[in-house]
XYZ file of C-alpha atoms in Angstrom:
341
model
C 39.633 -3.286 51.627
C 38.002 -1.114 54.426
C 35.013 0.319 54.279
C 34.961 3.910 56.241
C 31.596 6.045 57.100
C 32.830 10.064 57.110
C 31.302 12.790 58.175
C 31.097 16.750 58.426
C 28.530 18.363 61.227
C 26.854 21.674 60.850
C 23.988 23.222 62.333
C 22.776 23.448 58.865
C 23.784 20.758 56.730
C 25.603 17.785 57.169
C 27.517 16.045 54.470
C 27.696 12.116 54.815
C 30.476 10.073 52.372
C 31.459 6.126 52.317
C 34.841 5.486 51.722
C 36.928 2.496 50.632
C 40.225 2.314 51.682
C 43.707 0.102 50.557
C 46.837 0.129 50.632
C 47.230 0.028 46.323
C 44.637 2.377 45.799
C 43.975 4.573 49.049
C 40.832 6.507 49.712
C 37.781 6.052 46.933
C 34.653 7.722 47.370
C 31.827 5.827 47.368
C 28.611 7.398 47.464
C 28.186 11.290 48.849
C 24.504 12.860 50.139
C 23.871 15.996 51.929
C 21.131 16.411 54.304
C 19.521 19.491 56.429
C 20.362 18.603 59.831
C 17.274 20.557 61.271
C 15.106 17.410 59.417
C 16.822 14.776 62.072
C 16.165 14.449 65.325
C 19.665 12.272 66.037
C 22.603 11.480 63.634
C 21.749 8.086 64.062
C 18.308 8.174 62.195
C 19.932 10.115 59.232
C 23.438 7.688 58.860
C 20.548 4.561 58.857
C 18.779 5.775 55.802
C 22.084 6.996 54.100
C 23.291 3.607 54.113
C 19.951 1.928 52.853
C 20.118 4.633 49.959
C 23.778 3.400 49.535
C 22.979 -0.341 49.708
C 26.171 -0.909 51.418
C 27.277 -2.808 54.012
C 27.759 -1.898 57.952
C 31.577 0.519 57.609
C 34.388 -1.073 60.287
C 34.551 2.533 60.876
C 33.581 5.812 61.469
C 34.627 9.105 62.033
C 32.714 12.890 62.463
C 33.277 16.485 62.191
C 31.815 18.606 64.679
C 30.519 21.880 64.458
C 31.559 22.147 68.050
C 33.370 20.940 70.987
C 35.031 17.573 71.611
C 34.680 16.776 74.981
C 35.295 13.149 76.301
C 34.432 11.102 72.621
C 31.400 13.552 73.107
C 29.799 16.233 71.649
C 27.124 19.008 71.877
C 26.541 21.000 68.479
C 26.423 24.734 68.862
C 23.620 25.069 66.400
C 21.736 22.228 66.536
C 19.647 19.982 69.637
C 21.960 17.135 69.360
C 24.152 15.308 71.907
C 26.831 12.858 70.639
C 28.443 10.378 71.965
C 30.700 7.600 70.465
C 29.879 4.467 72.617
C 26.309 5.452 72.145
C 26.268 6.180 68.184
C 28.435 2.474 68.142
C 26.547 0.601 69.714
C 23.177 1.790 67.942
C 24.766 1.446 64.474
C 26.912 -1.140 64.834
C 30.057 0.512 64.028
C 32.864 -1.019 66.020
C 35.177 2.648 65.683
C 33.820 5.814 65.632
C 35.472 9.385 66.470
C 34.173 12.288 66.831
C 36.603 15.591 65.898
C 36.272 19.586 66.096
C 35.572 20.246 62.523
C 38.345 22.362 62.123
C 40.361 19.472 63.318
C 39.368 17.511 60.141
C 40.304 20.287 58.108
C 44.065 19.773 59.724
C 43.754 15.905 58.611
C 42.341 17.060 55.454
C 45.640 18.820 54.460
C 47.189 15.820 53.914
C 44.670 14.754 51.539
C 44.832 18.052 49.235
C 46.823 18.066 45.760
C 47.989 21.020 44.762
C 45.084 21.817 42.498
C 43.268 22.095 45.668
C 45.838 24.735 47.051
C 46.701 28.384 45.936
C 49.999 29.453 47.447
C 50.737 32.994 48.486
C 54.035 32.981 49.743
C 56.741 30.029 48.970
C 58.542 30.566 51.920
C 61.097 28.101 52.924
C 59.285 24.575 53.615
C 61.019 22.106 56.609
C 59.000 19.087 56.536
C 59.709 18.341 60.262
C 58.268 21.440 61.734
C 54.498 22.268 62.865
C 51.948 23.572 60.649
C 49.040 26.381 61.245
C 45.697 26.134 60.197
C 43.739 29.116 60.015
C 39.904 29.925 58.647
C 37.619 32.516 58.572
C 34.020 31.608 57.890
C 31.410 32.191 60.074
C 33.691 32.116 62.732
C 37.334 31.900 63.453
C 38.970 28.641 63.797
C 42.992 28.303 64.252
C 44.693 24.933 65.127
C 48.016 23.307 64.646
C 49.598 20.447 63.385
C 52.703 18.419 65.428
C 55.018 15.582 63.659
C 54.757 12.696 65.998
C 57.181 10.119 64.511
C 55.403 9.108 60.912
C 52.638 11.346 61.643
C 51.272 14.443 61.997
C 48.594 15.392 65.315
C 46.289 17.637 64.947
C 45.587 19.860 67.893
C 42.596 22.288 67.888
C 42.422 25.742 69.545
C 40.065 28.711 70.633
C 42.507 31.234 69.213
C 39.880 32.965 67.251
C 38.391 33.914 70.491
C 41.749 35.520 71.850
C 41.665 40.150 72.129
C 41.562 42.109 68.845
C 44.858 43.853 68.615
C 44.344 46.991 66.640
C 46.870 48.465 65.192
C 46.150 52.044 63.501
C 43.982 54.627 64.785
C 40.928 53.399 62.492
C 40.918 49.784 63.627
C 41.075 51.491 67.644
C 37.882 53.620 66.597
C 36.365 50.107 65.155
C 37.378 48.277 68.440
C 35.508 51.262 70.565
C 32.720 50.848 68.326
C 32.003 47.239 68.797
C 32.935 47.751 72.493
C 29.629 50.104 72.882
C 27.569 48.745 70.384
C 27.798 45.355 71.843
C 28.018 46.407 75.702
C 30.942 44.508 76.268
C 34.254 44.397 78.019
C 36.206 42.828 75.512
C 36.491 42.215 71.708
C 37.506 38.897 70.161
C 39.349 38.785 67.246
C 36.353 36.391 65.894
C 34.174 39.432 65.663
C 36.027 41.535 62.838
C 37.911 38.036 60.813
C 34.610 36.181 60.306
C 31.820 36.513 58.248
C 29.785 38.512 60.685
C 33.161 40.701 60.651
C 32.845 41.516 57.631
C 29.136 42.729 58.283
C 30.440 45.036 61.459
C 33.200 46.385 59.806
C 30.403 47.655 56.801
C 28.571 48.989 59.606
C 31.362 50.621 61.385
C 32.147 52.637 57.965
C 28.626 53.201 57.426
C 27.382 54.687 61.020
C 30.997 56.715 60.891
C 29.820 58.043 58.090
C 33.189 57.315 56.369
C 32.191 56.327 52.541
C 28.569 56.283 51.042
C 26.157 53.509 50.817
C 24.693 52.088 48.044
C 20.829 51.660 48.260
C 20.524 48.194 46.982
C 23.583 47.158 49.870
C 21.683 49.517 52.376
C 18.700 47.260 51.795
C 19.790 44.350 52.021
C 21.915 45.125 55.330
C 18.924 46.415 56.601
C 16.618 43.376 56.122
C 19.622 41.246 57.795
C 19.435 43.718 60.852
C 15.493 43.355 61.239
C 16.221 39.665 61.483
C 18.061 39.668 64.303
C 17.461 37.021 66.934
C 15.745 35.060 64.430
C 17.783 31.037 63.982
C 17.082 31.734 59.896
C 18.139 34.542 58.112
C 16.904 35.940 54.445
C 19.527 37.266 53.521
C 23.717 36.786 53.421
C 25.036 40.644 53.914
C 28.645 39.073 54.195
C 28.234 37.754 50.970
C 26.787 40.143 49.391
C 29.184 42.824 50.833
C 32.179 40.700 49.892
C 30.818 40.407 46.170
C 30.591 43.754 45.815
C 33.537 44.490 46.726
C 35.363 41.247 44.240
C 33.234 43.833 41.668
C 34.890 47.023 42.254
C 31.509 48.446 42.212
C 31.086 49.427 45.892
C 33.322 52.067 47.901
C 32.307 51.126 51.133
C 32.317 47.512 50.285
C 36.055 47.978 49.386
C 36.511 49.807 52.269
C 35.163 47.143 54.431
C 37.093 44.043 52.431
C 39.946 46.102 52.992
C 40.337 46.553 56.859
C 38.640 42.839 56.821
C 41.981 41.435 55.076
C 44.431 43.751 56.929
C 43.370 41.939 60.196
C 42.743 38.992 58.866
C 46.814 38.309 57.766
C 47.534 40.224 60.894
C 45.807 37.456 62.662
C 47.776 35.143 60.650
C 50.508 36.813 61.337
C 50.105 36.659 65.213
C 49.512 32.412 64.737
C 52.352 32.006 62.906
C 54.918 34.217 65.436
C 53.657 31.872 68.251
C 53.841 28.826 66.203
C 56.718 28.891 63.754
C 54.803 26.640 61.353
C 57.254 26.618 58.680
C 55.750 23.465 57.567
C 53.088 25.689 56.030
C 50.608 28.158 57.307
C 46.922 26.938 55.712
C 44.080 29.398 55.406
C 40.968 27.414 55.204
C 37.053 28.859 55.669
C 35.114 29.853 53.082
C 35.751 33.241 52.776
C 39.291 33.089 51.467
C 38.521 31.112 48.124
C 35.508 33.600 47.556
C 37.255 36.602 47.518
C 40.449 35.168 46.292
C 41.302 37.980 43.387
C 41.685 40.177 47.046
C 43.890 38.050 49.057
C 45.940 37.853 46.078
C 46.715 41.484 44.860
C 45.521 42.828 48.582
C 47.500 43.692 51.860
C 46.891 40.144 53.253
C 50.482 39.099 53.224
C 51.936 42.776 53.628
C 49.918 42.530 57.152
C 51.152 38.603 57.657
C 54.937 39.961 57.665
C 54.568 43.180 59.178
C 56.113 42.132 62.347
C 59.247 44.708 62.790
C 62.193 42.353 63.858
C 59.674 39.318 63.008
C 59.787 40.153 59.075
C 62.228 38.544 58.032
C 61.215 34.755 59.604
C 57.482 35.494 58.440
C 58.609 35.829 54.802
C 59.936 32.439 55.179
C 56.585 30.443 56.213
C 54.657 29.091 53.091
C 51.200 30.397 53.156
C 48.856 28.605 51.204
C 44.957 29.190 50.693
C 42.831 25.729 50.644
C 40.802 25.668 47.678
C 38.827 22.389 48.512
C 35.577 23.176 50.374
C 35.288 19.502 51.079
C 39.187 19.407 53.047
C 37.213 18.835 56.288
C 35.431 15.909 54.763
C 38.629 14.458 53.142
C 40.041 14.597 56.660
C 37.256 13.049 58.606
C 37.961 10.050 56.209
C 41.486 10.065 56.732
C 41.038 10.460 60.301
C 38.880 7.102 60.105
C 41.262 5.106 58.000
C 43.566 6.006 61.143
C 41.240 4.875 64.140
């Protein structure tokens, strides 16, 4: 038996689980507590009293998803006045291992730790279990990585893809890309600002200030209130959410509008990882705005977009595509990535 200390990062809230590990039985939770990462002034401080709650014993090891960066076993949240560093967070909690990986890193590891409950499959493609795998995820950014076979196991290799160029492709997602390009004051446009959650909230506005469907009062106020808040670290309200609900509803034009150009570029995106990948071990589309909208990515143009590759199409229709269900998959793979250390 080993015990294992996982973790999973955010600016917001961090979620802390302890693990037990064997070879019979493989990964049992132990106990699970989420805490507001704005009440610590260190990770350290926070793991200390999550193991006194736990009355457990000091793990043999250790291992934490970033919100961030992994430079050098260190790490500097985006979001939050931390600085981590491994030999530091070791030695002051006596954890002989510790690792520190990009969160959407864990969510690669996590894969392996998904059953298919956890997994909604959009396209069975034709699985070869020797060849890479994608990992994609809108949330409130864009994260993309891959996944290698290196002899029994898999590596897991983060990326910035989500900041690569926008690519539109019809003359509304053009007027869109000028749109952001002056609104912004900027020279370029990532694909991170139209497949993310604050996507989602451009595109509305896009539609809206083009005058191209009309707006609801009670979504008008509500984007509004978001748009008064800017600058501010806390927000009120969630106009992605709200947007993308209203959409799920049926009871918004503009909100379908938006959802609509939102998952055109989104399995374009897709699309574009898996062309320069060939992951037909399984394109994964993790984040959570997939599994929240999932009735759209389902009967919607996701995968239409995905294969829409002229000479491409055919090879695209043969990667799986699968959504991750499993909110907690980065969790599950900071705990496998532990067991591994």
């Amino acid at each position: 038996m080993t015990l294992l200390l996982a973790g999973d990062i955010g600016g917001t809230k961090t979620i802390l689980r302890l693990v037990e590990t064997s070879e019979t039985l493989g990964l049992q939770t132990l106990c699970e507590k989420n805490f507001h990462s704005g009440d610590y002034p260190d990770l350290v401080p926070m793991v200390r009293k999550f193991l006194v709650k736990a009355n457990a014993a000091t793990p043999e090891k250790a291992c934490f998803a970033i919100a961030g960066p992994v430079v050098n076993n260190t790490a500097k949240l985006t979001n939050l006045a931390w600085f981590l560093d491994t030999a530091r967070l070791s030695q002051e909690l006596s954890i002989p291992s510790i690792s520190l990986i990009n969160d959407f890193a864990a969510v690669g590891y996590g894969i392996f730790g998904l059953s298919k409950q956890d997994l909604l499959t959009l396209q069975d493609g034709k699985h070869q279990p020797e060849a890479p795998i994608a990992i994609i995820g809108a949330g409130t950014g864009l994260g993309q990585g891959f996944l290698i076979k290196q002899g029994n196991h898999y590596q897991v290799f983060p990326s910035e893809g989500g900041h690569a160029d926008f690519a539109p492709r019809n003359e509304l997602e053009f007027q869109l890309m000028r749109y952001l390009l002056d609104k912004h004051d900027i020279q370029r446009v990532s694909v991170e600002r139209v497949v993310s959650g604050l996507g989602i909230v451009a595109i509305y506005q896009f539609l809206r200030d083009r005058q191209l469907a009309a707006e609801s009062p009670d979504i008008a106020q509500i984007v509004r209130s978001w748009e008064q808040e800017a600058g501010k670290a806390e927000k009120s309200v969630d106009p992605g959410a709200i947007i993308g609900s209203a959409a799920l509803q049926g009871r918004d034009r503009l909100c379908e509008q938006t959802l609509q150009i939102f998952i055109e570029a989104y399995g374009a995106e897709a699309g574009n990882l898996a062309l320069k990948l060939l992951p037909h071990g399984g394109l994964y589309i993790a984040g959570g705005i997939g599994p929240k909208i999932l009735p759209l990515m389902q009967k919607s143009s996701f995968l239409l977009n995905f294969t829409q590759k002229g000479r491409m199409r055919s090879i695209l229709e043969e990667i799986p595509v699968h959504i991750i269900l499993n909110q907690q998959v980065g969790l599950i793979g900071a705990a496998l990535c532990a067991a591994r250390l």
